[in-house]
Tab-separated table of C-alpha atoms in Angstrom:
chain	number	residue	atom	x	y	z
A	47	UNK	CA	53.314	-14.497	23.886
A	48	UNK	CA	50.466	-16.365	22.270
A	49	UNK	CA	46.659	-16.742	23.734
A	50	UNK	CA	45.223	-20.235	22.734
A	51	UNK	CA	41.805	-20.388	21.061
A	52	UNK	CA	40.425	-21.857	24.012
A	53	UNK	CA	41.516	-19.105	26.789
A	54	UNK	CA	39.890	-16.166	23.846
A	55	UNK	CA	36.666	-18.323	23.554
A	56	UNK	CA	36.583	-18.291	27.738
A	57	UNK	CA	37.093	-14.649	27.673
A	58	UNK	CA	34.195	-13.799	25.503
A	59	UNK	CA	31.749	-16.389	27.104
A	60	UNK	CA	32.221	-14.398	30.089
A	61	UNK	CA	32.195	-11.470	28.904
A	62	UNK	CA	28.968	-11.779	26.715
A	63	UNK	CA	27.360	-13.273	30.305
A	64	UNK	CA	27.859	-10.249	32.220
A	65	UNK	CA	26.502	-8.498	29.509
A	66	UNK	CA	23.705	-10.615	29.654
A	67	UNK	CA	23.290	-10.773	32.964
A	68	UNK	CA	25.041	-7.746	33.986
A	69	UNK	CA	27.133	-6.752	36.764
A	70	UNK	CA	25.037	-7.535	39.338
A	71	UNK	CA	23.787	-11.088	38.363
A	72	UNK	CA	20.009	-9.468	37.096
A	73	UNK	CA	18.664	-10.423	33.799
A	74	UNK	CA	18.249	-7.717	31.553
A	75	UNK	CA	14.891	-7.441	29.154
A	76	UNK	CA	16.318	-5.864	25.854
A	77	UNK	CA	13.383	-3.319	24.302
A	78	UNK	CA	13.803	-2.346	20.382
A	79	UNK	CA	11.453	0.592	19.462
A	80	UNK	CA	11.651	3.243	17.106
A	81	UNK	CA	11.884	7.033	17.704
A	82	UNK	CA	8.345	8.187	18.115
A	83	UNK	CA	6.855	5.126	19.583
A	84	UNK	CA	5.616	4.898	23.257
A	85	UNK	CA	7.437	2.282	25.323
A	86	UNK	CA	5.810	1.024	29.480
A	87	UNK	CA	8.219	-1.189	31.368
A	88	UNK	CA	6.634	-3.322	33.550
A	89	UNK	CA	7.287	-4.035	36.986
A	90	UNK	CA	5.431	-7.218	37.102
A	91	UNK	CA	3.800	-6.695	40.559
A	92	UNK	CA	1.329	-5.178	42.113
A	93	UNK	CA	1.731	-2.263	45.099
A	94	UNK	CA	0.435	-1.760	48.499
A	95	UNK	CA	1.652	0.558	51.428
A	96	UNK	CA	4.796	-1.333	52.567
A	97	UNK	CA	6.650	-1.200	48.798
A	98	UNK	CA	8.797	1.272	47.583
A	99	UNK	CA	9.514	1.094	43.424
A	100	UNK	CA	12.587	3.431	42.334
A	101	UNK	CA	13.680	3.779	38.451
A	102	UNK	CA	16.989	4.811	37.502
A	103	UNK	CA	18.454	5.732	33.954
A	104	UNK	CA	22.221	5.665	33.724
A	105	UNK	CA	21.913	5.640	37.241
A	106	UNK	CA	19.687	9.061	37.895
A	107	UNK	CA	16.476	8.468	39.800
A	108	UNK	CA	13.655	9.280	37.609
A	109	UNK	CA	10.198	8.205	39.341
A	110	UNK	CA	9.582	6.691	42.182
A	111	UNK	CA	6.315	5.069	44.374
A	112	UNK	CA	5.964	5.428	47.853
A	113	UNK	CA	3.153	4.513	49.458
A	114	UNK	CA	0.283	6.883	47.882
A	115	UNK	CA	2.837	9.091	46.944
A	116	UNK	CA	4.247	9.512	43.357
A	117	UNK	CA	7.196	11.818	41.713
A	118	UNK	CA	8.393	12.294	38.558
A	119	UNK	CA	12.016	13.552	37.893
A	120	UNK	CA	12.832	14.059	41.062
A	121	UNK	CA	16.401	14.028	40.643
A	122	UNK	CA	18.133	17.916	38.601
A	123	UNK	CA	19.530	15.205	36.075
A	124	UNK	CA	16.753	14.615	35.010
A	125	UNK	CA	14.296	17.512	35.448
A	126	UNK	CA	15.755	20.819	35.559
A	127	UNK	CA	19.456	20.495	34.235
A	128	UNK	CA	18.982	18.609	31.162
A	129	UNK	CA	15.533	18.369	31.012
A	130	UNK	CA	16.298	15.217	29.317
A	131	UNK	CA	12.506	13.543	29.380
A	132	UNK	CA	10.766	16.878	30.125
A	133	UNK	CA	6.752	16.020	31.013
A	134	UNK	CA	7.281	12.676	28.380
A	135	UNK	CA	7.288	10.129	31.503
A	136	UNK	CA	3.951	8.652	32.992
A	137	UNK	CA	3.793	6.207	36.015
A	138	UNK	CA	1.221	3.418	36.950
A	139	UNK	CA	0.678	4.030	40.421
A	140	UNK	CA	-1.571	0.735	40.959
A	141	UNK	CA	1.961	-1.275	39.281
A	142	UNK	CA	5.176	0.996	39.145
A	143	UNK	CA	4.832	0.504	35.635
A	144	UNK	CA	6.791	3.466	33.783
A	145	UNK	CA	5.709	4.743	30.567
A	146	UNK	CA	8.159	7.173	28.446
A	147	UNK	CA	5.493	9.238	25.844
A	148	UNK	CA	7.129	9.802	22.167
A	149	UNK	CA	10.842	8.145	22.698
A	150	UNK	CA	13.691	9.547	21.314
A	151	UNK	CA	17.274	8.030	20.514
A	152	UNK	CA	18.942	10.144	23.692
A	153	UNK	CA	16.720	8.194	25.716
A	154	UNK	CA	18.633	4.555	24.687
A	155	UNK	CA	20.629	2.788	27.870
A	156	UNK	CA	19.490	0.927	30.984
A	157	UNK	CA	16.452	1.576	32.903
A	158	UNK	CA	16.973	0.006	36.788
A	159	UNK	CA	13.620	-0.798	38.637
A	160	UNK	CA	14.248	-1.371	42.747
A	161	UNK	CA	11.691	-2.923	44.456
A	162	UNK	CA	11.927	-2.869	48.475
A	163	UNK	CA	9.584	-3.636	50.794
A	164	UNK	CA	10.638	-5.005	54.420
A	165	UNK	CA	10.567	-8.627	53.556
A	166	UNK	CA	12.838	-8.926	50.026
A	167	UNK	CA	14.515	-6.366	47.435
A	168	UNK	CA	14.050	-6.951	43.680
A	169	UNK	CA	16.353	-5.435	41.127
A	170	UNK	CA	15.149	-5.354	37.145
A	171	UNK	CA	17.222	-3.917	34.391
A	172	UNK	CA	15.454	-3.138	30.667
A	173	UNK	CA	17.798	-2.470	28.059
A	174	UNK	CA	15.947	-0.234	25.765
A	175	UNK	CA	17.113	0.505	22.343
A	176	UNK	CA	15.347	3.322	19.883
A	177	UNK	CA	16.081	3.154	16.228
A	178	UNK	CA	16.212	5.690	14.392
A	179	UNK	CA	13.359	7.165	11.493
A	180	UNK	CA	13.855	9.542	8.484
A	181	UNK	CA	13.314	13.017	9.114
A	182	UNK	CA	9.666	13.043	6.935
A	183	UNK	CA	8.168	10.860	9.480
A	184	UNK	CA	8.348	13.134	12.036
A	185	UNK	CA	9.077	12.300	16.264
A	186	UNK	CA	5.899	12.350	17.832
A	187	UNK	CA	3.657	10.184	15.420
A	188	UNK	CA	4.226	8.465	11.613
A	189	UNK	CA	2.281	10.909	9.430
A	190	UNK	CA	1.331	9.332	6.443
A	191	UNK	CA	-0.553	10.896	3.697
A	192	UNK	CA	-3.061	8.824	0.527
A	193	UNK	CA	-4.957	9.079	-2.271
A	194	UNK	CA	-8.282	8.070	-2.130
A	195	UNK	CA	-8.845	4.916	-3.838
A	196	UNK	CA	-5.017	3.376	-3.230
A	197	UNK	CA	-3.407	1.262	-0.738
A	198	UNK	CA	-1.941	2.019	2.705
A	199	UNK	CA	0.401	-0.192	5.259
A	200	UNK	CA	1.082	0.737	8.478
A	201	UNK	CA	4.491	-0.899	9.110
A	202	UNK	CA	5.056	-2.621	12.877
A	203	UNK	CA	8.990	-2.146	12.254
A	204	UNK	CA	9.314	-6.185	13.335
A	205	UNK	CA	9.172	-9.611	13.092
A	206	UNK	CA	6.088	-10.787	14.963
A	207	UNK	CA	7.061	-13.026	18.613
A	208	UNK	CA	5.085	-15.767	19.016
A	209	UNK	CA	4.243	-14.972	22.328
A	210	UNK	CA	3.551	-11.235	21.703
A	211	UNK	CA	-0.383	-10.131	21.325
A	212	UNK	CA	-0.221	-7.141	19.003
A	213	UNK	CA	-3.784	-5.085	18.517
A	214	UNK	CA	-5.071	-2.444	16.247
A	215	UNK	CA	-7.035	0.274	16.780
A	216	UNK	CA	-8.456	3.624	14.677
A	217	UNK	CA	-10.391	6.184	16.201
A	218	UNK	CA	-10.733	3.869	19.897
A	219	UNK	CA	-12.165	0.498	17.696
A	220	UNK	CA	-10.911	-2.209	17.870
A	221	UNK	CA	-10.467	-3.291	14.353
A	222	UNK	CA	-7.864	-6.006	14.126
A	223	UNK	CA	-5.548	-8.481	16.604
A	224	UNK	CA	-2.926	-11.434	16.182
A	225	UNK	CA	-2.490	-14.040	19.204
A	226	UNK	CA	0.203	-16.328	18.230
A	227	UNK	CA	-1.502	-17.947	14.976
A	228	UNK	CA	-4.891	-16.711	15.499
A	229	UNK	CA	-6.049	-13.074	13.859
A	230	UNK	CA	-9.406	-11.159	13.988
A	231	UNK	CA	-10.120	-8.977	11.599
A	232	UNK	CA	-13.147	-6.283	12.005
A	233	UNK	CA	-15.198	-8.561	14.908
A	234	UNK	CA	-17.515	-5.453	16.247
A	235	UNK	CA	-20.487	-4.226	13.641
A	236	UNK	CA	-19.198	-0.859	13.854
A	237	UNK	CA	-15.456	-1.717	12.005
A	238	UNK	CA	-17.338	-4.037	9.662
A	239	UNK	CA	-19.776	-1.011	8.371
A	240	UNK	CA	-16.327	1.213	7.954
A	241	UNK	CA	-13.944	-0.767	6.274
A	242	UNK	CA	-16.027	-3.784	4.941
A	243	UNK	CA	-13.243	-6.137	3.972
A	244	UNK	CA	-10.715	-3.738	3.409
A	245	UNK	CA	-8.360	-4.707	5.845
A	246	UNK	CA	-5.317	-6.720	5.484
A	247	UNK	CA	-3.410	-8.197	8.143
A	248	UNK	CA	0.541	-9.912	7.762
A	249	UNK	CA	0.412	-12.369	9.826
A	250	UNK	CA	4.679	-12.387	9.809
A	251	UNK	CA	4.664	-8.675	10.813
A	252	UNK	CA	1.429	-7.865	11.835
A	253	UNK	CA	1.388	-5.038	9.470
A	254	UNK	CA	-2.159	-3.811	8.552
A	255	UNK	CA	-2.911	-2.920	5.105
A	256	UNK	CA	-6.529	-0.663	4.026
A	257	UNK	CA	-7.156	-1.584	0.489
A	258	UNK	CA	-9.252	0.945	-1.852
A	259	UNK	CA	-8.964	3.915	0.821
A	260	UNK	CA	-11.498	6.646	1.715
A	261	UNK	CA	-11.326	9.686	3.270
A	262	UNK	CA	-13.512	8.573	5.661
A	263	UNK	CA	-10.751	6.274	7.057
A	264	UNK	CA	-8.487	9.610	7.924
A	265	UNK	CA	-7.336	9.654	11.255
A	266	UNK	CA	-6.037	8.028	14.068
A	267	UNK	CA	-4.282	4.375	14.089
A	268	UNK	CA	-2.636	2.760	17.253
A	269	UNK	CA	-0.937	-0.516	17.313
A	270	UNK	CA	-0.428	-1.268	20.522
A	271	UNK	CA	2.118	-4.629	20.897
A	272	UNK	CA	1.783	-6.274	24.457
A	273	UNK	CA	4.346	-8.746	26.343
A	274	UNK	CA	5.145	-9.979	29.580
A	275	UNK	CA	7.567	-7.112	30.691
A	276	UNK	CA	6.841	-4.831	28.172
A	277	UNK	CA	4.282	-3.038	26.105
A	278	UNK	CA	5.177	-0.826	23.085
A	279	UNK	CA	2.412	1.475	21.578
A	280	UNK	CA	3.172	2.974	17.165
A	281	UNK	CA	0.575	5.864	16.294
A	282	UNK	CA	0.005	6.231	12.654
A	283	UNK	CA	-2.039	9.903	12.119
A	284	UNK	CA	-3.432	9.352	8.042
A	285	UNK	CA	-4.748	11.911	5.879
A	286	UNK	CA	-6.938	10.566	2.966
A	287	UNK	CA	-6.840	13.727	0.255
A	288	UNK	CA	-9.706	13.122	-2.165
A	289	UNK	CA	-9.282	13.851	-6.140
A	290	UNK	CA	-9.306	17.461	-6.905
A	291	UNK	CA	-11.582	18.971	-9.284
A	292	UNK	CA	-8.619	19.722	-11.107
A	293	UNK	CA	-7.607	15.686	-11.637
A	294	UNK	CA	-11.512	15.536	-12.666
A	295	UNK	CA	-11.018	18.195	-14.709
A	296	UNK	CA	-8.234	16.765	-16.320
A	297	UNK	CA	-9.409	13.549	-16.323
A	298	UNK	CA	-12.311	14.640	-18.220
A	299	UNK	CA	-10.895	16.667	-20.647
A	300	UNK	CA	-8.817	13.103	-21.812
A	301	UNK	CA	-12.298	11.108	-22.086
A	302	UNK	CA	-13.250	13.772	-24.455
A	303	UNK	CA	-10.354	13.506	-26.066
A	304	UNK	CA	-9.939	10.152	-26.098
A	305	UNK	CA	-13.412	10.258	-27.339
A	306	UNK	CA	-12.897	12.462	-30.161
A	307	UNK	CA	-9.605	10.668	-31.460
A	308	UNK	CA	-12.106	7.937	-31.519
A	309	UNK	CA	-14.162	9.518	-33.498
A	310	UNK	CA	-11.992	11.108	-36.211
A	311	UNK	CA	-9.996	7.697	-36.605
A	312	UNK	CA	-13.752	5.811	-37.148
A	313	UNK	CA	-14.565	8.723	-39.821
A	314	UNK	CA	-11.278	8.237	-41.308
A	315	UNK	CA	-11.985	4.566	-41.481
A	316	UNK	CA	-15.696	5.354	-42.606
A	317	UNK	CA	-14.644	7.665	-45.607
A	318	UNK	CA	-11.308	5.247	-46.790
A	319	UNK	CA	-14.620	2.517	-46.740
A	320	UNK	CA	-16.399	4.838	-48.711
A	321	UNK	CA	-14.336	5.680	-51.092
A	322	UNK	CA	-12.329	2.491	-51.808
A	323	UNK	CA	-16.090	1.138	-52.773
A	324	UNK	CA	-17.564	3.486	-54.723
A	325	UNK	CA	-14.307	3.389	-56.695
A	326	UNK	CA	-14.784	-0.437	-57.415
A	327	UNK	CA	-18.187	0.656	-58.202
A	328	UNK	CA	-16.494	2.960	-61.071
A	329	UNK	CA	-14.286	0.430	-62.168
A	330	UNK	CA	-16.763	-2.178	-62.577
A	331	UNK	CA	-18.846	1.219	-64.419
A	332	UNK	CA	-16.529	1.558	-66.539
A	333	UNK	CA	-15.852	-2.049	-67.760
A	334	UNK	CA	-19.242	-2.649	-68.427
A	335	UNK	CA	-19.279	0.866	-70.813
A	336	UNK	CA	-16.931	-0.138	-72.393
A	337	UNK	CA	-18.332	-3.315	-73.345
A	338	UNK	CA	-21.246	-1.822	-74.418
A	339	UNK	CA	-19.080	0.240	-76.824
A	340	UNK	CA	-17.135	-2.290	-78.509
A	341	UNK	CA	-20.290	-4.240	-78.699
A	342	UNK	CA	-22.340	-1.436	-80.526
A	343	UNK	CA	-18.885	-1.010	-83.630
A	344	UNK	CA	-19.419	-4.779	-84.155
A	345	UNK	CA	-23.090	-4.853	-84.815
A	346	UNK	CA	-21.551	-3.183	-88.522
A	347	UNK	CA	-18.831	-5.985	-89.629
A	348	UNK	CA	-21.160	-8.896	-88.395
A	349	UNK	CA	-23.730	-7.388	-91.276
A	350	UNK	CA	-21.794	-7.417	-93.306
A	351	UNK	CA	-19.982	-10.635	-92.937
A	352	UNK	CA	-23.606	-11.732	-93.719
A	353	UNK	CA	-23.712	-9.428	-96.578
A	354	UNK	CA	-20.724	-11.788	-98.076
A	355	UNK	CA	-21.351	-14.577	-97.031
A	356	UNK	CA	-22.696	-17.218	-99.952
A	357	UNK	CA	-26.057	-16.905	-99.080
A	358	UNK	CA	-26.066	-13.555	-98.712
A	359	UNK	CA	-24.419	-13.133	-102.365
A	360	UNK	CA	-27.152	-15.735	-104.067
A	361	UNK	CA	-29.867	-13.253	-102.395
A	362	UNK	CA	-28.475	-10.610	-104.049
A	363	UNK	CA	-27.726	-12.277	-107.579
A	364	UNK	CA	-31.610	-13.302	-107.209
A	365	UNK	CA	-32.634	-9.849	-106.663
A	366	UNK	CA	-30.258	-8.796	-109.671
A	367	UNK	CA	-31.878	-11.625	-112.276
A	368	UNK	CA	-35.409	-10.398	-111.050
A	369	UNK	CA	-34.461	-6.773	-111.504
A	370	UNK	CA	-32.782	-7.412	-115.079
A	371	UNK	CA	-36.061	-9.667	-116.492
A	372	UNK	CA	-38.746	-6.799	-115.185
A	373	UNK	CA	-36.491	-4.642	-117.408
A	374	UNK	CA	-36.747	-6.968	-120.269
A	375	UNK	CA	-40.712	-7.469	-119.975
A	376	UNK	CA	-41.082	-3.378	-119.961
A	377	UNK	CA	-39.241	-3.555	-122.766
A	378	UNK	CA	-41.149	-5.215	-125.152
């Protein structure tokens, strides 16, 4: 028998409704965190002597507040049995809010809150999803190592929601915050003096970037994300390593080698230019010497031509006639 598309859609709608609201008809708040983060589930109330607050995880009671008494992990399954949380739970005696420190992927699941007094009972359910992080990132906190002069981005691992308040701290100093469309960076003098306009905020995700990082920027950075129903705390341990002596020495050697090569190249160019100029001068001198030698050989030729010219011949004849006359006079 075929099932119509309308029936399938109706069944799917009912199933989705049961998942989002829960079997008891209670709304579910979904919380997504990264492994190693800390999350606080808010009750939204302030306790008094008459109220009783109980927290359950997978139907196991893990914490409760009754009057002035606070108990955490009172059940065997929570404490001595599986030792699931191992001292990682904290309870706010003013509000009854539950904090899970250094959360792990085995902590994923449904957390149920029951608030009871003489007048009413309130039930809230939180669906906590813990995403894995790379093994190199560690579980307790995200560790980052960077060299001096580089930049480092600390990611918030999510898209900023309009109603979320994101606050960045460095060693208990508030250095940046985003509220809705508004953002502030280094509003206190101590922050301004330390970072000096080297911080950048991503308004879409809330991630923080430290430019031109120095060794004084090493330390603990904390991102706190607050909403009306829960809070998430992300911790980053940043280590800035200085440039080592060997690296400095290598840089100096590289600079010296570059300088030597530059000087050598300049010397080669100069010698080549000098030889070129000298060659031109030698060529010009040889040309001049050849011209002078050729000029000296032509002088006798020019005198010979003059002797053979009509004027020269006449002068020769005159000299000869004069000599003959003198001979005749001498004879008489």
